[in-house]
mmCIF file of N, CA and C in Angstrom:
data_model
loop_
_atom_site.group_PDB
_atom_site.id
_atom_site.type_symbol
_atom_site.label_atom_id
_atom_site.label_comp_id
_atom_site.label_asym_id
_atom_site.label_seq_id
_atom_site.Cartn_x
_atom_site.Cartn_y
_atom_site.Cartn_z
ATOM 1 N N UNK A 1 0.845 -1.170 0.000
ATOM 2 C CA UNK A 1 0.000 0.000 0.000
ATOM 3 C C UNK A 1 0.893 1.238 0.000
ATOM 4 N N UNK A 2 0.656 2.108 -0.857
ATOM 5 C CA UNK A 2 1.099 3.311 -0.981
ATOM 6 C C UNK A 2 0.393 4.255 -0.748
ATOM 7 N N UNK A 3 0.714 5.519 0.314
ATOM 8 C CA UNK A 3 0.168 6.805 0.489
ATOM 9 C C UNK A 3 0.708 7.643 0.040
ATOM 10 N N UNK A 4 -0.164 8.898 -0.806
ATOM 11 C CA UNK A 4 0.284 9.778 -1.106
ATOM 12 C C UNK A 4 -0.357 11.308 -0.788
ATOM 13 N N UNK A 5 0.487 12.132 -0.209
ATOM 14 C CA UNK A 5 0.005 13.312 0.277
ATOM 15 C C UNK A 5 -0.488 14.353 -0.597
ATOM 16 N N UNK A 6 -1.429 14.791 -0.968
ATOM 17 C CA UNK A 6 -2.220 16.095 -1.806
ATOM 18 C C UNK A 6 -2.237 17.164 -0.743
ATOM 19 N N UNK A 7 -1.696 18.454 -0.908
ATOM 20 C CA UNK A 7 -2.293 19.813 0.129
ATOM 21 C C UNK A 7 -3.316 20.593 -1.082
ATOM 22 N N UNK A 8 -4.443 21.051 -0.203
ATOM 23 C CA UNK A 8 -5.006 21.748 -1.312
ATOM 24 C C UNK A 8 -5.338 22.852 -0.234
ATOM 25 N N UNK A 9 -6.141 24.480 -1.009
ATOM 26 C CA UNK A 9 -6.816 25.311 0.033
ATOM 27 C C UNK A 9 -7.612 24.413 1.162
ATOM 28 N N UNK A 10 -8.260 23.730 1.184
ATOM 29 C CA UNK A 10 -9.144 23.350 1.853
ATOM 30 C C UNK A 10 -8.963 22.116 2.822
ATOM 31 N N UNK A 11 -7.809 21.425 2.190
ATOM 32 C CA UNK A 11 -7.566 20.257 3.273
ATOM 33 C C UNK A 11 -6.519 19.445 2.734
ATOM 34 N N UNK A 12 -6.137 18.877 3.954
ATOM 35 C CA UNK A 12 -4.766 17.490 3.584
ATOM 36 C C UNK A 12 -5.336 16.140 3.235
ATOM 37 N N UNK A 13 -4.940 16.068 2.170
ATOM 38 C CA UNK A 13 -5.493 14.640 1.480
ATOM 39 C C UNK A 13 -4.528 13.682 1.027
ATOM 40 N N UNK A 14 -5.026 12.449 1.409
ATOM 41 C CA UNK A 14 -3.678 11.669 1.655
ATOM 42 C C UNK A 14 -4.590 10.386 0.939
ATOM 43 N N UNK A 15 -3.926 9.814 -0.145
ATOM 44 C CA UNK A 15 -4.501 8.822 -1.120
ATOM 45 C C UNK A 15 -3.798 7.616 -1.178
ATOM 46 N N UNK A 16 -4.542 6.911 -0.684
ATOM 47 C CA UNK A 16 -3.745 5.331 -0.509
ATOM 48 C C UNK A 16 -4.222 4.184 -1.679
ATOM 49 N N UNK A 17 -3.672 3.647 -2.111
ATOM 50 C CA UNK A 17 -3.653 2.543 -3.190
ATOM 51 C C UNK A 17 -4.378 1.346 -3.227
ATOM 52 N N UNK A 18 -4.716 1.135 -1.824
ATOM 53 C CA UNK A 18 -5.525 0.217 -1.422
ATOM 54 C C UNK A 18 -7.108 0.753 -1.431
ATOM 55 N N UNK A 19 -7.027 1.925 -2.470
ATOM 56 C CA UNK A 19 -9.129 2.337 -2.375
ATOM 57 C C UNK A 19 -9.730 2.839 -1.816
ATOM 58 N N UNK A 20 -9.267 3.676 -0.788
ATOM 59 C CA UNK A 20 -9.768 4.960 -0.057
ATOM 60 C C UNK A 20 -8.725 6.408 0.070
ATOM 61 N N UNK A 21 -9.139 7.575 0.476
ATOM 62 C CA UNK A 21 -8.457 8.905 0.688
ATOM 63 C C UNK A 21 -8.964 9.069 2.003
ATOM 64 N N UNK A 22 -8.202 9.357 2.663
ATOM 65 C CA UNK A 22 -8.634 10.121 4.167
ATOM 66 C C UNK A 22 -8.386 11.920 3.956
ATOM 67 N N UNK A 23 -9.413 12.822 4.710
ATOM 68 C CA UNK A 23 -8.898 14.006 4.781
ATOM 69 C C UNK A 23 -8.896 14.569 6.411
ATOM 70 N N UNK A 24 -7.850 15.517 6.074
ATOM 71 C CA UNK A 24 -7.536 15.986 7.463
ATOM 72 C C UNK A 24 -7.195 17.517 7.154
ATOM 73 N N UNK A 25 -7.617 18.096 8.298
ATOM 74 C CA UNK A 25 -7.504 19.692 8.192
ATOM 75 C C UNK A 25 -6.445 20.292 7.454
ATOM 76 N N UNK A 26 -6.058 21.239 6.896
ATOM 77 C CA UNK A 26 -5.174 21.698 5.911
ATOM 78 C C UNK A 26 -3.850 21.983 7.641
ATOM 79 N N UNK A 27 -2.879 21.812 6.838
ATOM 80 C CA UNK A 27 -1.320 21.866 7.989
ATOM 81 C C UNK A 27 -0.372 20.949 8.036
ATOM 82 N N UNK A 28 -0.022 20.328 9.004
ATOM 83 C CA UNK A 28 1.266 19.412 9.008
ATOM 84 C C UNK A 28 0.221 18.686 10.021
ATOM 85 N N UNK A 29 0.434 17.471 9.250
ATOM 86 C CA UNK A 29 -0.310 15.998 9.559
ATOM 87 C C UNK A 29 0.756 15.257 10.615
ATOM 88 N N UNK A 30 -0.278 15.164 11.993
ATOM 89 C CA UNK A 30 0.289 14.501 12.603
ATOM 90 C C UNK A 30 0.186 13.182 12.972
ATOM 91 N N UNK A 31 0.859 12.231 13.756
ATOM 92 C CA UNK A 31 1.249 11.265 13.683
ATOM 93 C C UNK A 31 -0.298 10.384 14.866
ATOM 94 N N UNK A 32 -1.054 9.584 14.308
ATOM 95 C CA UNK A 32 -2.104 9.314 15.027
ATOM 96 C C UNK A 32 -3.563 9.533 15.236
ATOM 97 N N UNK A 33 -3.766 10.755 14.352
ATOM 98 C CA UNK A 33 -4.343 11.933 14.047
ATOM 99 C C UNK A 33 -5.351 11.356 13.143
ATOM 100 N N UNK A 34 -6.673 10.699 13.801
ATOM 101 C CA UNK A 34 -7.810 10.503 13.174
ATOM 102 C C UNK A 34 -8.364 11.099 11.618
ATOM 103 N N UNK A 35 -8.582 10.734 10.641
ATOM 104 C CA UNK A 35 -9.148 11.736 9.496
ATOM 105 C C UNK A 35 -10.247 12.166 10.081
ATOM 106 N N UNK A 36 -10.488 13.182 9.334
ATOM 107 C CA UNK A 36 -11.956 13.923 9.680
ATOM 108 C C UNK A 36 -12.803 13.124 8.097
ATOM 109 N N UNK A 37 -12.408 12.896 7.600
ATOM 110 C CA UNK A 37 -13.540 11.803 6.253
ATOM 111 C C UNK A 37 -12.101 11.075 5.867
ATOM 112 N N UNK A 38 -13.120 9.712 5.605
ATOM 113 C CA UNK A 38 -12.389 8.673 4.756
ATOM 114 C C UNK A 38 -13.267 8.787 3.974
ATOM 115 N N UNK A 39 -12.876 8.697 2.414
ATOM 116 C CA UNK A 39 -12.985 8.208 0.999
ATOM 117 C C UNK A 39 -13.070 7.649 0.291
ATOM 118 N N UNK A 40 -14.213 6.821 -0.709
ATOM 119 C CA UNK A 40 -13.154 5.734 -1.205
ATOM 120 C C UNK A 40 -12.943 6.498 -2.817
ATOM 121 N N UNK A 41 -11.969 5.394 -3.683
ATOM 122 C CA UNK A 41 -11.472 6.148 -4.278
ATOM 123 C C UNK A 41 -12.360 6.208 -5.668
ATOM 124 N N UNK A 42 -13.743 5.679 -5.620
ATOM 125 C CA UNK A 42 -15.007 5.587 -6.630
ATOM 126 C C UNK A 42 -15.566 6.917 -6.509
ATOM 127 N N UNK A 43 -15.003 7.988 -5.421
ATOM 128 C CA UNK A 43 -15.682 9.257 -5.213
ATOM 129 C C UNK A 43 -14.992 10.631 -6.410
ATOM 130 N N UNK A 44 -13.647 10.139 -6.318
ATOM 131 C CA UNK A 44 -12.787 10.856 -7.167
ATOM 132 C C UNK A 44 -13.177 10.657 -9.072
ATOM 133 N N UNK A 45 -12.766 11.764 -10.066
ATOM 134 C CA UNK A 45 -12.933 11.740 -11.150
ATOM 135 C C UNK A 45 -12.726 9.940 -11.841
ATOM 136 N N UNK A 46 -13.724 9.886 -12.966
ATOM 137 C CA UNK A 46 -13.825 8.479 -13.284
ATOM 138 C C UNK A 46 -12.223 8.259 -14.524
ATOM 139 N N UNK A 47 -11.610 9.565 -14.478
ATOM 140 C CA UNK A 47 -10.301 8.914 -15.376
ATOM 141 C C UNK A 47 -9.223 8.835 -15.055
ATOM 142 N N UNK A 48 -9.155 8.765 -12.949
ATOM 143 C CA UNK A 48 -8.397 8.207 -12.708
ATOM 144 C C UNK A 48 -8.722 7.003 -11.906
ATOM 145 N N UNK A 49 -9.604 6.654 -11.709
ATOM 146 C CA UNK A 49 -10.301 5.337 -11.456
ATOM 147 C C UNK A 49 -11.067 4.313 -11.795
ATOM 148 N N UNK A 50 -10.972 2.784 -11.861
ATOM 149 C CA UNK A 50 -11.752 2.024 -11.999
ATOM 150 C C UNK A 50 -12.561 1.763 -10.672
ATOM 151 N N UNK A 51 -13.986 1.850 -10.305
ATOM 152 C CA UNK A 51 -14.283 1.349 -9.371
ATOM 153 C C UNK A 51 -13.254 1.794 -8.087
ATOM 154 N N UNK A 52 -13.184 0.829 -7.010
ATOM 155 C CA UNK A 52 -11.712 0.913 -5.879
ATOM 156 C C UNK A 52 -10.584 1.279 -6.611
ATOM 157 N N UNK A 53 -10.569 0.840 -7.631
ATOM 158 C CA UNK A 53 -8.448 0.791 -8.212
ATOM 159 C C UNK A 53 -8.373 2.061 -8.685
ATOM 160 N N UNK A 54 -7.791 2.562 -8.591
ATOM 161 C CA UNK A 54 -6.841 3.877 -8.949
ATOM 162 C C UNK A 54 -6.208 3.167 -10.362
ATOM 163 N N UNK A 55 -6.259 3.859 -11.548
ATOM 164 C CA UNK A 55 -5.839 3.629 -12.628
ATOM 165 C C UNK A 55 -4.580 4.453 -13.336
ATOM 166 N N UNK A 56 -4.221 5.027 -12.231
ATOM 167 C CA UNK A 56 -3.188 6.312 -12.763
ATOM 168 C C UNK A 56 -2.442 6.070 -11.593
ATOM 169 N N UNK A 57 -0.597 6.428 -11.856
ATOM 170 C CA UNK A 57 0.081 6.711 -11.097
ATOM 171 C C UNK A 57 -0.146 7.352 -10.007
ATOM 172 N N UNK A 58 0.035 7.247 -8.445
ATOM 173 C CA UNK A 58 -0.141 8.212 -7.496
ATOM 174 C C UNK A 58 0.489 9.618 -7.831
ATOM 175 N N UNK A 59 1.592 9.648 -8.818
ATOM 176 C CA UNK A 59 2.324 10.847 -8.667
ATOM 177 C C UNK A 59 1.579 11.536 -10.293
ATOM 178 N N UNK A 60 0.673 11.295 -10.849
ATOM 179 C CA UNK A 60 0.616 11.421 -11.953
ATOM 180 C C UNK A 60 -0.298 12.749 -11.793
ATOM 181 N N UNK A 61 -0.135 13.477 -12.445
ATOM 182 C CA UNK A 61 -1.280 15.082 -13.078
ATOM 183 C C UNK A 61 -2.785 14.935 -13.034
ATOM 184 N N UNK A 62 -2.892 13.990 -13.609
ATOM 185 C CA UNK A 62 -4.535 13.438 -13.614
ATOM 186 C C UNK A 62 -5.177 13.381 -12.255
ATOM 187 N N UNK A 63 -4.593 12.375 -11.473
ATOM 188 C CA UNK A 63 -4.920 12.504 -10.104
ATOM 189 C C UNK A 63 -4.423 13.773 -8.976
ATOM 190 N N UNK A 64 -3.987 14.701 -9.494
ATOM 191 C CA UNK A 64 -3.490 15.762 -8.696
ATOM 192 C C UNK A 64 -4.742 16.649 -9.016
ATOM 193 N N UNK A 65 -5.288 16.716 -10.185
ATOM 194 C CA UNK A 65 -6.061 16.947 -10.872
ATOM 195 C C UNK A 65 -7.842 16.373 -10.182
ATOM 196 N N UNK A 66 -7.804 15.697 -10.318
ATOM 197 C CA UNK A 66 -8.832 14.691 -9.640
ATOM 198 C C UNK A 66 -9.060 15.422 -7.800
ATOM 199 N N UNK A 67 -7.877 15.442 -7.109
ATOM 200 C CA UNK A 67 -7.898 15.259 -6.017
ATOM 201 C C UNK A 67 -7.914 16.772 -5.568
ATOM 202 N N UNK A 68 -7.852 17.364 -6.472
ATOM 203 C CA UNK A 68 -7.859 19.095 -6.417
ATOM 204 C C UNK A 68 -9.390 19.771 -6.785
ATOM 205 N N UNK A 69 -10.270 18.864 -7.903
ATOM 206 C CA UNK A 69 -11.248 19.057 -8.055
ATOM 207 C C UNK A 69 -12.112 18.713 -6.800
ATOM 208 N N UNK A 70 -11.934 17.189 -6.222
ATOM 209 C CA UNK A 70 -13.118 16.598 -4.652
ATOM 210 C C UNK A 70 -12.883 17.843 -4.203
ATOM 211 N N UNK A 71 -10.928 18.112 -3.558
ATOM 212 C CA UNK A 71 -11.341 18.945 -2.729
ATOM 213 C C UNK A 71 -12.164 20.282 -2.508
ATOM 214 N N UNK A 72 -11.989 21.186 -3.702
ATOM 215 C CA UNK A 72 -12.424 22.074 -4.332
ATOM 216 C C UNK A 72 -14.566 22.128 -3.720
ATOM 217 N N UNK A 73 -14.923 21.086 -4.157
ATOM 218 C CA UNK A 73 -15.988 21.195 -4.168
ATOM 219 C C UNK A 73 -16.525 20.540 -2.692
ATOM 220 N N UNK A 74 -16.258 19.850 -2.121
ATOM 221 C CA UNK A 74 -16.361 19.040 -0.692
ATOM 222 C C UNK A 74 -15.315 18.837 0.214
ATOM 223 N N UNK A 75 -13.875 19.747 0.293
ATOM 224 C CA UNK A 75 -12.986 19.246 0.875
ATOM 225 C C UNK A 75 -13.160 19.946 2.057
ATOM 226 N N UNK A 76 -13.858 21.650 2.309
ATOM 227 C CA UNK A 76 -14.087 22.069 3.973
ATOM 228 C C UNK A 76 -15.437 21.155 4.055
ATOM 229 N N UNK A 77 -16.268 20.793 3.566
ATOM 230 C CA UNK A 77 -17.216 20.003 4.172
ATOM 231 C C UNK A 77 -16.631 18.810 5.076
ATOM 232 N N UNK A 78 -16.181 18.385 4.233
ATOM 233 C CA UNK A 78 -15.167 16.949 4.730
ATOM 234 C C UNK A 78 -14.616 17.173 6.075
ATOM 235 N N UNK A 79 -13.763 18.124 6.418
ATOM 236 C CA UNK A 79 -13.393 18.527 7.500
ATOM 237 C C UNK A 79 -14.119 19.084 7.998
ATOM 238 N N UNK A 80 -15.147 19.500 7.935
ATOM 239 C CA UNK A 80 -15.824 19.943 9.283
ATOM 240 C C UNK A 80 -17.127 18.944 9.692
ATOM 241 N N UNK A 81 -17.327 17.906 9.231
ATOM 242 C CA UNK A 81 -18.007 16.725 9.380
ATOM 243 C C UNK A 81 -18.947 16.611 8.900
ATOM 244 N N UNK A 82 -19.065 17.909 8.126
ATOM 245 C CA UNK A 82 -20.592 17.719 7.329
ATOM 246 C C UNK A 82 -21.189 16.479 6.298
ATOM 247 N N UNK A 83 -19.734 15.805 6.247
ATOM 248 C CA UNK A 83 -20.149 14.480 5.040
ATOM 249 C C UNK A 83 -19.997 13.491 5.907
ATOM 250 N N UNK A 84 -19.967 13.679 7.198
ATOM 251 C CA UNK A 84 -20.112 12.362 8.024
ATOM 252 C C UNK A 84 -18.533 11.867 8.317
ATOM 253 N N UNK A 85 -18.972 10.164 8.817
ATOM 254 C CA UNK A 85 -17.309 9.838 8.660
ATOM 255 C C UNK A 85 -16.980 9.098 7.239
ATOM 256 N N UNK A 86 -17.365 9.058 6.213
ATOM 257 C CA UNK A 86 -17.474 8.338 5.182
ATOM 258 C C UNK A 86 -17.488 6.974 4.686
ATOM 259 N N UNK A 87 -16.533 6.564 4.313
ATOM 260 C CA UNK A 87 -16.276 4.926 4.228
ATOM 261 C C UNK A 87 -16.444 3.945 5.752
ATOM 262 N N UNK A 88 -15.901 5.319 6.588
ATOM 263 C CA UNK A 88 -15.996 4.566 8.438
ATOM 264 C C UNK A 88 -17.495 5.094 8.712
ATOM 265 N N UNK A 89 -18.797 5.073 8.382
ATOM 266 C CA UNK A 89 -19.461 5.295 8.705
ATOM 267 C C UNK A 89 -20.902 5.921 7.479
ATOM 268 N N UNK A 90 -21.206 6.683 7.736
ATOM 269 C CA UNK A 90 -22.262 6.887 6.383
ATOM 270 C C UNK A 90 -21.601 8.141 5.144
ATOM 271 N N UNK A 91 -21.293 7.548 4.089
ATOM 272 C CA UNK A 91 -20.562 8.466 2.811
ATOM 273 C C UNK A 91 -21.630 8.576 2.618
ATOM 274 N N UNK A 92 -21.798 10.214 2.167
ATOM 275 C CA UNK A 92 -22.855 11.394 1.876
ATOM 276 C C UNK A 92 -22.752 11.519 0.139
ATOM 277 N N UNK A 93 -21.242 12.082 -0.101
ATOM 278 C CA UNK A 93 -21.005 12.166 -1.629
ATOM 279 C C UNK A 93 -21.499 11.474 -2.237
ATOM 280 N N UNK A 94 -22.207 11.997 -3.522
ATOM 281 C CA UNK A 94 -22.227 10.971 -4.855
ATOM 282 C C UNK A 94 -20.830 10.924 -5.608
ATOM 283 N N UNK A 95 -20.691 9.619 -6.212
ATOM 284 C CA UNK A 95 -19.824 9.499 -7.176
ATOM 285 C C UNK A 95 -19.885 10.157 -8.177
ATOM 286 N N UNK A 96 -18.978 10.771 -8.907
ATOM 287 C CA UNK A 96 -18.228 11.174 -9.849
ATOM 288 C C UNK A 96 -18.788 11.030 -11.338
#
């Protein structure tokens, strides 16, 4: 499993390979530090995903792209709990 860190205005997003994103308040991510939403990765744009699998490099444009748009449109929601706890609990978002 690979994580990869996104900062955007709105929040720290951290995208793991195994089919979900967790977000956490925009800053320096600390060590233990609950997400405020988990993700899965069927929420993000459909051309960097199949279903769960991520179809694009973690380091690739597309998904920087992708992960700049969620946040953009739901990423202070996310952090302030308005979408719930997501994958750990009831995901609000529609897919993509």
């Amino acid at each position: 499993m690979a994580r990869t860190k996104f900062t955007t205005p709105e929040a720290l997003i951290v995208i793991s390979t195994d089919g979900y994103f967790d977000v956490y308040p925009s800053g320096r991510l600390l060590a233990n530090v609950t997400p405020a939403y988990r993700g899965t990765i069927d929420l993000l744009d459909r051309d960097v995903r199949m279903g769960n699998k991520l179809t694009v490099r973690p380091d690739s444009i597309a998904l920087r792209v992708a992960v700049a748009s969620w946040s953009s449109e739901h990423g202070s929601a996310a952090v302030r709990g308005d979408l719930g706890r997501g994958r750990d609990g009831k995901q609000v978002v529609p897919a993509a």
